[in-house]
Coordinates of C-alpha atoms in Angstrom, one line a residue:
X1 CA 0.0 0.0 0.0
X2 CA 1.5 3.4 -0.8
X3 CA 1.3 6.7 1.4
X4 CA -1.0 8.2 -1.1
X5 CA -3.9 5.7 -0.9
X6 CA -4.0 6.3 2.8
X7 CA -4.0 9.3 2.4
X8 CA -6.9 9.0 0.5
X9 CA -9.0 7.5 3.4
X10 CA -7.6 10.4 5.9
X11 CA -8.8 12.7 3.1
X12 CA -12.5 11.0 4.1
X13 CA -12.1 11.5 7.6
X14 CA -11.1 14.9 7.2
X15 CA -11.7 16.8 3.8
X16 CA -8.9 19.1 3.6
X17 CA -11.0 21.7 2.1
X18 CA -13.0 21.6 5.6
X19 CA -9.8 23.2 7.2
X20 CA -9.5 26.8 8.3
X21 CA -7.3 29.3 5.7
X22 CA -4.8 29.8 8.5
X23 CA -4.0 26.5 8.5
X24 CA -1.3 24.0 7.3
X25 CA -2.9 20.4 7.1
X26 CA -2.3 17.5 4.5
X27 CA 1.3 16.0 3.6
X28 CA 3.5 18.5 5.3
X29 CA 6.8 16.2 4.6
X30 CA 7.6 13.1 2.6
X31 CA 6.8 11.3 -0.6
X32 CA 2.9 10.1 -0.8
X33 CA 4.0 7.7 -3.9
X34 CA 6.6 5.7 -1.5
X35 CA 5.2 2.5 -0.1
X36 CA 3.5 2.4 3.0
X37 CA 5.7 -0.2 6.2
X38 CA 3.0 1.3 8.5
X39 CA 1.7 4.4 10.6
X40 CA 2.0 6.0 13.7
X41 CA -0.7 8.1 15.1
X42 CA 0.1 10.9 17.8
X43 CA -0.6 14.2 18.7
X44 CA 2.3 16.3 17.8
X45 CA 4.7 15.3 15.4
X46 CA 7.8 15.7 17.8
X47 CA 11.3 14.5 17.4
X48 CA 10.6 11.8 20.1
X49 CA 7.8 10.6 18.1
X50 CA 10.1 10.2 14.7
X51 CA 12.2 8.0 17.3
X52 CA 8.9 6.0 18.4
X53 CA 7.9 6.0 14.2
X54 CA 12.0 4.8 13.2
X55 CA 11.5 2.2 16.5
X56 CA 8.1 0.6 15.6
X57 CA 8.9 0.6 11.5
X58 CA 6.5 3.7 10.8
X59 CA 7.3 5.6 7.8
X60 CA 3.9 7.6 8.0
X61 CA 3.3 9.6 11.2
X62 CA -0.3 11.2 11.5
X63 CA -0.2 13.8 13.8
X64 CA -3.2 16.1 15.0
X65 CA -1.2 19.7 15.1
X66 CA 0.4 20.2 12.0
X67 CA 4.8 20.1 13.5
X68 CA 5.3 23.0 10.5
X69 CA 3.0 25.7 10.6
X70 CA 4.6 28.4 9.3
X71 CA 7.1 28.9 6.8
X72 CA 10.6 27.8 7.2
X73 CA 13.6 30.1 6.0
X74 CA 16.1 27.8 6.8
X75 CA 16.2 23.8 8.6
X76 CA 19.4 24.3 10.6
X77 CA 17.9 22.0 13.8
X78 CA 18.2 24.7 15.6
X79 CA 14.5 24.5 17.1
X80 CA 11.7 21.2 18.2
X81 CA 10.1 21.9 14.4
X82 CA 13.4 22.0 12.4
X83 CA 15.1 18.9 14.5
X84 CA 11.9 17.1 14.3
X85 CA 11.9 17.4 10.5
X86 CA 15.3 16.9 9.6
X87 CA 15.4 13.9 11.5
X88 CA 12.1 12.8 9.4
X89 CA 13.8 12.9 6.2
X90 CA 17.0 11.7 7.1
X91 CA 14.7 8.8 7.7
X92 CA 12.3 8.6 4.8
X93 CA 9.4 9.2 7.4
X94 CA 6.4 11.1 5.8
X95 CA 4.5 13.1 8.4
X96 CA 0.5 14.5 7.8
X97 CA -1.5 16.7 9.8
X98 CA -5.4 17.2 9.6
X99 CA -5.6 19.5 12.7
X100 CA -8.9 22.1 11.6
X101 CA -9.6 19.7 8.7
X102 CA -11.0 17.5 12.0
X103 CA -12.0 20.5 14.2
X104 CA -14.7 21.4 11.2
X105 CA -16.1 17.7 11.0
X106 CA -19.1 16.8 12.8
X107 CA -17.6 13.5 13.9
X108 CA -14.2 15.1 14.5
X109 CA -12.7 16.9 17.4
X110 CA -15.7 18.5 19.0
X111 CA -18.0 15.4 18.7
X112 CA -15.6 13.2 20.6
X113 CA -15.1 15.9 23.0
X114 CA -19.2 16.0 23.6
X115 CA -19.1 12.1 23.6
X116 CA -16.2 12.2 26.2
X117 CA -19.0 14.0 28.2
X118 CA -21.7 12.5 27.4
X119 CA -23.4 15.0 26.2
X120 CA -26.6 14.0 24.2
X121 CA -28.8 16.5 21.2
X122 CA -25.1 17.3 19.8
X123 CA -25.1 20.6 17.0
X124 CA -22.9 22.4 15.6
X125 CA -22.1 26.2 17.4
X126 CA -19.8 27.9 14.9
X127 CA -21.3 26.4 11.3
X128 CA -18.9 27.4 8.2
X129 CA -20.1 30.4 6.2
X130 CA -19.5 30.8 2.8
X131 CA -18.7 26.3 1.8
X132 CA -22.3 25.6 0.0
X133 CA -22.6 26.0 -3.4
X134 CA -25.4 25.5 -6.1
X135 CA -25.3 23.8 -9.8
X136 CA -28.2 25.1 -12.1
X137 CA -28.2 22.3 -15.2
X138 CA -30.6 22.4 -18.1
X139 CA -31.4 18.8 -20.1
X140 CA -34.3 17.4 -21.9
X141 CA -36.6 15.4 -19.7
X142 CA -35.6 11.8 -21.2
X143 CA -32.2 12.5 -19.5
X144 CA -33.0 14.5 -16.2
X145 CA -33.4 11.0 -13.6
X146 CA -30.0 9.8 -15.3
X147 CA -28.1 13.4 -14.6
X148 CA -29.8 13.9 -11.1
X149 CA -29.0 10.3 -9.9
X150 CA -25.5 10.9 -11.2
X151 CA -25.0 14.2 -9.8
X152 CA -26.3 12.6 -6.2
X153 CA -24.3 9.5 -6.5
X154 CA -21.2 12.8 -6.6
X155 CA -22.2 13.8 -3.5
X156 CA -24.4 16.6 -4.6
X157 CA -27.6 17.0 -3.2
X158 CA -27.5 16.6 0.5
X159 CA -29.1 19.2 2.8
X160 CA -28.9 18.9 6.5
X161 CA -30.5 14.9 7.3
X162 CA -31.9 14.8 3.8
X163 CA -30.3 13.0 0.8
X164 CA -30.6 13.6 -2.8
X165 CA -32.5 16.9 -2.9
X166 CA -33.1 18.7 -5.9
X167 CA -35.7 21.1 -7.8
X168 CA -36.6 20.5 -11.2
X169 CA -38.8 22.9 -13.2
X170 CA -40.0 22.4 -16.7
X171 CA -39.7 25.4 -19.6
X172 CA -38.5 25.8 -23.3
X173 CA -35.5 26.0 -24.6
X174 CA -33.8 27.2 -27.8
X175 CA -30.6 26.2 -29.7
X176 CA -29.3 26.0 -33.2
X177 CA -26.1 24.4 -33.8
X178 CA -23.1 25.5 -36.5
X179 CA -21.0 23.4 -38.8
X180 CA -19.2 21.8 -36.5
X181 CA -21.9 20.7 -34.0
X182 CA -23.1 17.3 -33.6
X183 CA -27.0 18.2 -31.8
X184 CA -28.7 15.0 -29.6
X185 CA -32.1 16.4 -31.4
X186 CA -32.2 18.3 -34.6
X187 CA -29.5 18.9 -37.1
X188 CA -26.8 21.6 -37.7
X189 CA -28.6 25.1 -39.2
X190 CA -31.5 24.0 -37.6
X191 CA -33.4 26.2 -35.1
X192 CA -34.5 23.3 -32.4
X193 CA -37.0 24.7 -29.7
X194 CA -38.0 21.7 -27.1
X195 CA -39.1 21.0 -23.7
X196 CA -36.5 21.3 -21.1
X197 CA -36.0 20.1 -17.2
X198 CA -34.1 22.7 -14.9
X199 CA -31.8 20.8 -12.1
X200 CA -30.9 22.9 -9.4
X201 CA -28.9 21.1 -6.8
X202 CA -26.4 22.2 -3.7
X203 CA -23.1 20.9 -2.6
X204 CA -19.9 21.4 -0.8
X205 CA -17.4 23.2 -2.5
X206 CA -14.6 20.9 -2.5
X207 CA -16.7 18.1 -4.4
X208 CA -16.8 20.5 -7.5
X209 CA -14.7 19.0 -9.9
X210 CA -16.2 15.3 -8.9
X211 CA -19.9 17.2 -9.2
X212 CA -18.5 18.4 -12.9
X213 CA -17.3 15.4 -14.0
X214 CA -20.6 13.5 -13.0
X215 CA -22.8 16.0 -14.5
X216 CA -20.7 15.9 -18.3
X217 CA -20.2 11.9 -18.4
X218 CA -23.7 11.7 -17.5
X219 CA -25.5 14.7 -19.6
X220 CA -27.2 14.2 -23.1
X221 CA -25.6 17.2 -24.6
X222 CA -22.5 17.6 -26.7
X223 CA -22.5 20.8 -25.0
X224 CA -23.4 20.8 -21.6
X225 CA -24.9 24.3 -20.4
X226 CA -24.8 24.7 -16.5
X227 CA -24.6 27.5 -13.9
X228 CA -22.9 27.6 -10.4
X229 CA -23.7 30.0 -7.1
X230 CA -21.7 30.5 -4.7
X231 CA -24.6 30.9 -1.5
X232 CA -24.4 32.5 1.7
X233 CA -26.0 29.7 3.9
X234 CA -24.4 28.4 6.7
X235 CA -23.1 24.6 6.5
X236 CA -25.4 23.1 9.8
X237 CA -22.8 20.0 9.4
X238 CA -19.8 21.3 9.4
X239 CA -17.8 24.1 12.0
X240 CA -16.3 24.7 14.8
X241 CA -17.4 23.8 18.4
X242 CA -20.6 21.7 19.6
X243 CA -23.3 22.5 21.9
X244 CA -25.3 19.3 23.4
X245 CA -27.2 18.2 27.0
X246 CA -25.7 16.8 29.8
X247 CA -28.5 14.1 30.3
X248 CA -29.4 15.4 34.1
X249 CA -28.3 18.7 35.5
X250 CA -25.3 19.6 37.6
X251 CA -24.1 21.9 39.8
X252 CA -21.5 23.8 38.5
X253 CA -18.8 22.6 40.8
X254 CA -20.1 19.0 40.5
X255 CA -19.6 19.7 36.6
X256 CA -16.4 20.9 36.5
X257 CA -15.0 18.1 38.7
X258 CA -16.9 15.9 36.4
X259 CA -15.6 17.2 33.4
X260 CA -12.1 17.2 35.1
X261 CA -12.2 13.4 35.5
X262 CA -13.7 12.5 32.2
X263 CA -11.3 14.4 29.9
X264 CA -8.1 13.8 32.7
X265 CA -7.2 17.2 33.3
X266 CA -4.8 17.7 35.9
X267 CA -6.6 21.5 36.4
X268 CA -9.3 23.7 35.2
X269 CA -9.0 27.5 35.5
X270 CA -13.0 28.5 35.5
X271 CA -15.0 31.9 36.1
X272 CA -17.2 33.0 38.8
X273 CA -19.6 30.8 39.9
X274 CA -23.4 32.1 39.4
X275 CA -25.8 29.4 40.8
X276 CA -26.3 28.2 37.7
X277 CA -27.5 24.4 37.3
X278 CA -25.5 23.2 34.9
X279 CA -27.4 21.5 31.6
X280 CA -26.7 22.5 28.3
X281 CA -22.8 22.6 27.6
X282 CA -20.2 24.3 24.3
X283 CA -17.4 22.9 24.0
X284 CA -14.4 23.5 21.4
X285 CA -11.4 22.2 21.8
X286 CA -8.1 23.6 21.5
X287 CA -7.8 27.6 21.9
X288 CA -11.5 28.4 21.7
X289 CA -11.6 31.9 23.0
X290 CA -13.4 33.5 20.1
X291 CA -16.5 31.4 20.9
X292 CA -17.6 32.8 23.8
X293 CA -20.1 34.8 22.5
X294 CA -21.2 32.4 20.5
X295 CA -21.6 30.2 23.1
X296 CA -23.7 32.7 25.2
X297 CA -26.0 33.1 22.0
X298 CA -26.9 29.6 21.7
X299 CA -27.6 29.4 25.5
X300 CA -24.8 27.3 26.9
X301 CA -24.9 27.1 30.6
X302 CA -21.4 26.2 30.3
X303 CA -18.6 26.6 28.0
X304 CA -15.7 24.0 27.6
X305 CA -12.1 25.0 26.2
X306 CA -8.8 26.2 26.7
X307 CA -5.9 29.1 25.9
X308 CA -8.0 31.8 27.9
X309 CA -6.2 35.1 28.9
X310 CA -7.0 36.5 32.4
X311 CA -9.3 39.3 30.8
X312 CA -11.4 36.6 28.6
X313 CA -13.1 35.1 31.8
X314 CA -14.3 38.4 32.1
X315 CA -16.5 38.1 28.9
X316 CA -18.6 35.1 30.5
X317 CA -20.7 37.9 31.8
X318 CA -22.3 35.9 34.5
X319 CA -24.3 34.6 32.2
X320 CA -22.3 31.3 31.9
X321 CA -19.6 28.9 33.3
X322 CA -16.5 29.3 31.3
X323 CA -13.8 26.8 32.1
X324 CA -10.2 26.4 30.5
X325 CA -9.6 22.7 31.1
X326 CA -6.3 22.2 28.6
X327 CA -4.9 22.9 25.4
X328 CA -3.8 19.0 25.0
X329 CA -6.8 17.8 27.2
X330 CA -9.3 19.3 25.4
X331 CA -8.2 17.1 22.0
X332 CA -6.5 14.3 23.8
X333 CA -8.9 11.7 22.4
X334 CA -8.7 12.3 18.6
X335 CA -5.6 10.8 18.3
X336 CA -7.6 7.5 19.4
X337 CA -10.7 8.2 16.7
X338 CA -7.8 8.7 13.8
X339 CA -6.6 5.1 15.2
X340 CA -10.2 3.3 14.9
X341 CA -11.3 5.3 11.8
X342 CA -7.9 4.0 10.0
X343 CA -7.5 0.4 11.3
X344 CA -11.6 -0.1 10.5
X345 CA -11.2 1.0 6.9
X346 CA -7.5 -0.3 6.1
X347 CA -7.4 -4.1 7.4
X348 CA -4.3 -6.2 8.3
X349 CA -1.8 -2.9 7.8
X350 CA 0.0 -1.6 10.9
X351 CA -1.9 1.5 12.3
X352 CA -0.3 2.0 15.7
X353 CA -1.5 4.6 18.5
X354 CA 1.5 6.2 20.1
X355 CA 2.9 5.8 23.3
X356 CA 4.4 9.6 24.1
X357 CA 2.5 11.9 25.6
X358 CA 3.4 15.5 23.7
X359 CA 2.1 17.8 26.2
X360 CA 4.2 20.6 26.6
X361 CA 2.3 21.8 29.7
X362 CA 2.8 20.5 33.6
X363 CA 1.0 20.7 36.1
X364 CA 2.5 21.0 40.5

């Protein structure tokens, strides 16, 4: 098995195109076409975990933070990123990140957070802006189930729980073809007017090119006349941060001691209590910040992440629970869903958890 077709099933996992601009996901290092000897899952791609990969005959590391996030000017070793990579390449050791790719997912990040918590009616708080997009197509009616199934089977057509969605309208149209057409009705000079079927259908952007190439191998037409919209909806699937239920109440210390346990933090910096019982809970994992407000718009009782500054507690307001519970705690069970999503869909191939725990921060 080469790199590339496993990175083909991360690419389902975690559709690059899901990631945030400011981020550096995919292949950051290696050669996708060399052949796979087996993977190493961890959390940061550190030079100790190169060691673990070199040790346990990994020549693909996934790793949850991308180890180069910035550019690089020069690779001198004289930092963890540059040592880290040098050492990958001295060793042939490929090395890919999905980091926001799986904070946008609905199954990703946030969802195994909220499962960590058990937190049931799971949604989406932060959904993506700007990803949906909408082909307009135009064929005659003896071809229309044949393009609409094939622009489904592309992944077009799916909105919120509902599956191959569509609008279809019925009109006129009007062609005549020149000397070098090659018309499915009518011949060339002649001015054709016929019944029609309008397809309008959405999809995420990145499928694009696959909804294209569905929509000309499938159309009637020698030449295929279609239109696409970028819309302004959000995407209810994917985003950043969840919102669920806790499935009874809690008080708010009882919470944050519970929350504690479950996701093995060894402390949790937390606002002013406000005699609050403690039901519906955000959560976002990693630096999460910007979310408060959006947190206190969708009603959270409680809001679960980390990275806060001293003046950000301040913006709960009273109006909600805000806790910093970890950086690395907050994400520390991905690296266990990457694990499980790999070694269900690629069977009898080496897909190893790692052993090193990469969190920079201690606790006394």
């Amino acid at each position: 098995m080469k790199i590339k077709e496993i990175i083909s099933v991360l690419e389902e996992m975690a559709p690059l195109a899901y990631a945030e601009d400011f981020d550096n996901v995919g292949l950051l290092v290696g050669d996708q076409d060399s052949e796979a000897t087996g993977v190493l899952v961890c959390h940061d791609a550190l030079e100790n975990i190169i060691d673990e990969a070199i040790a346990k005959k990994c020549n693909l590391v996934v790793c949850f933070h991308p180890i180069l996030f910035s550019g690089l000017k020069k690779i001198t070793g004289k930092n963890y990123v540059e040592r880290a990579v040098i050492k990958a390449i001295k060793n042939d050791i490929a090395i890919y990140a999905v980091h926001t790719a799986l904070d946008n997912h609905q199954e990703g990040v946030n969802k195994i957070f909220c499962d960590a918590l058990g937190l049931i009616n799971t949604k989406i708080l932060i959904p993506k802006k700007n990803y949906i997009r909408k082909l307009v197509t135009y064929t005659i009616p003896e071809n229309a189930e044949e393009v609409r199934n094939a622009l489904f089977d592309a992944g077009a057509g799916t909105v919120g729980n509902y599956e191959n969605c569509s609008f279809n309208s019925k009109g006129i149209g009007t062609y005549m073809g020149n000397e070098h057409s090659n018309p499915q009705v009518g011949e060339r000079f002649e001015f054709v007017q016929g019944d029609e079927i309008k397809i309008e259908v959405t999809f995420e952007k990145h499928l694009e090119n696959k909804i294209l190439k569905a929509l000309f191998k499938s159309h009637a037409y020698e030449e295929v006349a279609y239109e696409i919209y970028a819309l302004q909806n959000q995407h209810q699937n994917i985003g950043l941060g969840m919102i669920g239920e806790l499935k009874s109440p809690m008080e708010e210390k009882e919470f944050l001691l519970f929350a504690k346990v479950k996701m093995q933090s060894d402390g949790i910096r937390h606002s002013n209590f406000i005699g609050k019982e403690i039901k519906k809970v955000a959560v976002l994992g990693g630096a999460g910040s910007f979310a408060i407000k959006n947190a206190i718009q969708a009603g959270a009782d409680a809001f679960l992440t980390a990275d806060l500054k001293y003046h950000q507690f301040y913006e709960a307001e009273n109006k909600l629970l805000l806790a910093d519970i970890g950086h690395f705690e907050s994400e520390r069970y991905t690296k266990n869903y990457i694990v499980d999503y790999l070694r269900k869909k690629i069977l009898n191939f080496a897909v190893i958890l790692s052993e090193e725990n990469s969190n920079p921060v201690k606790y006394l």
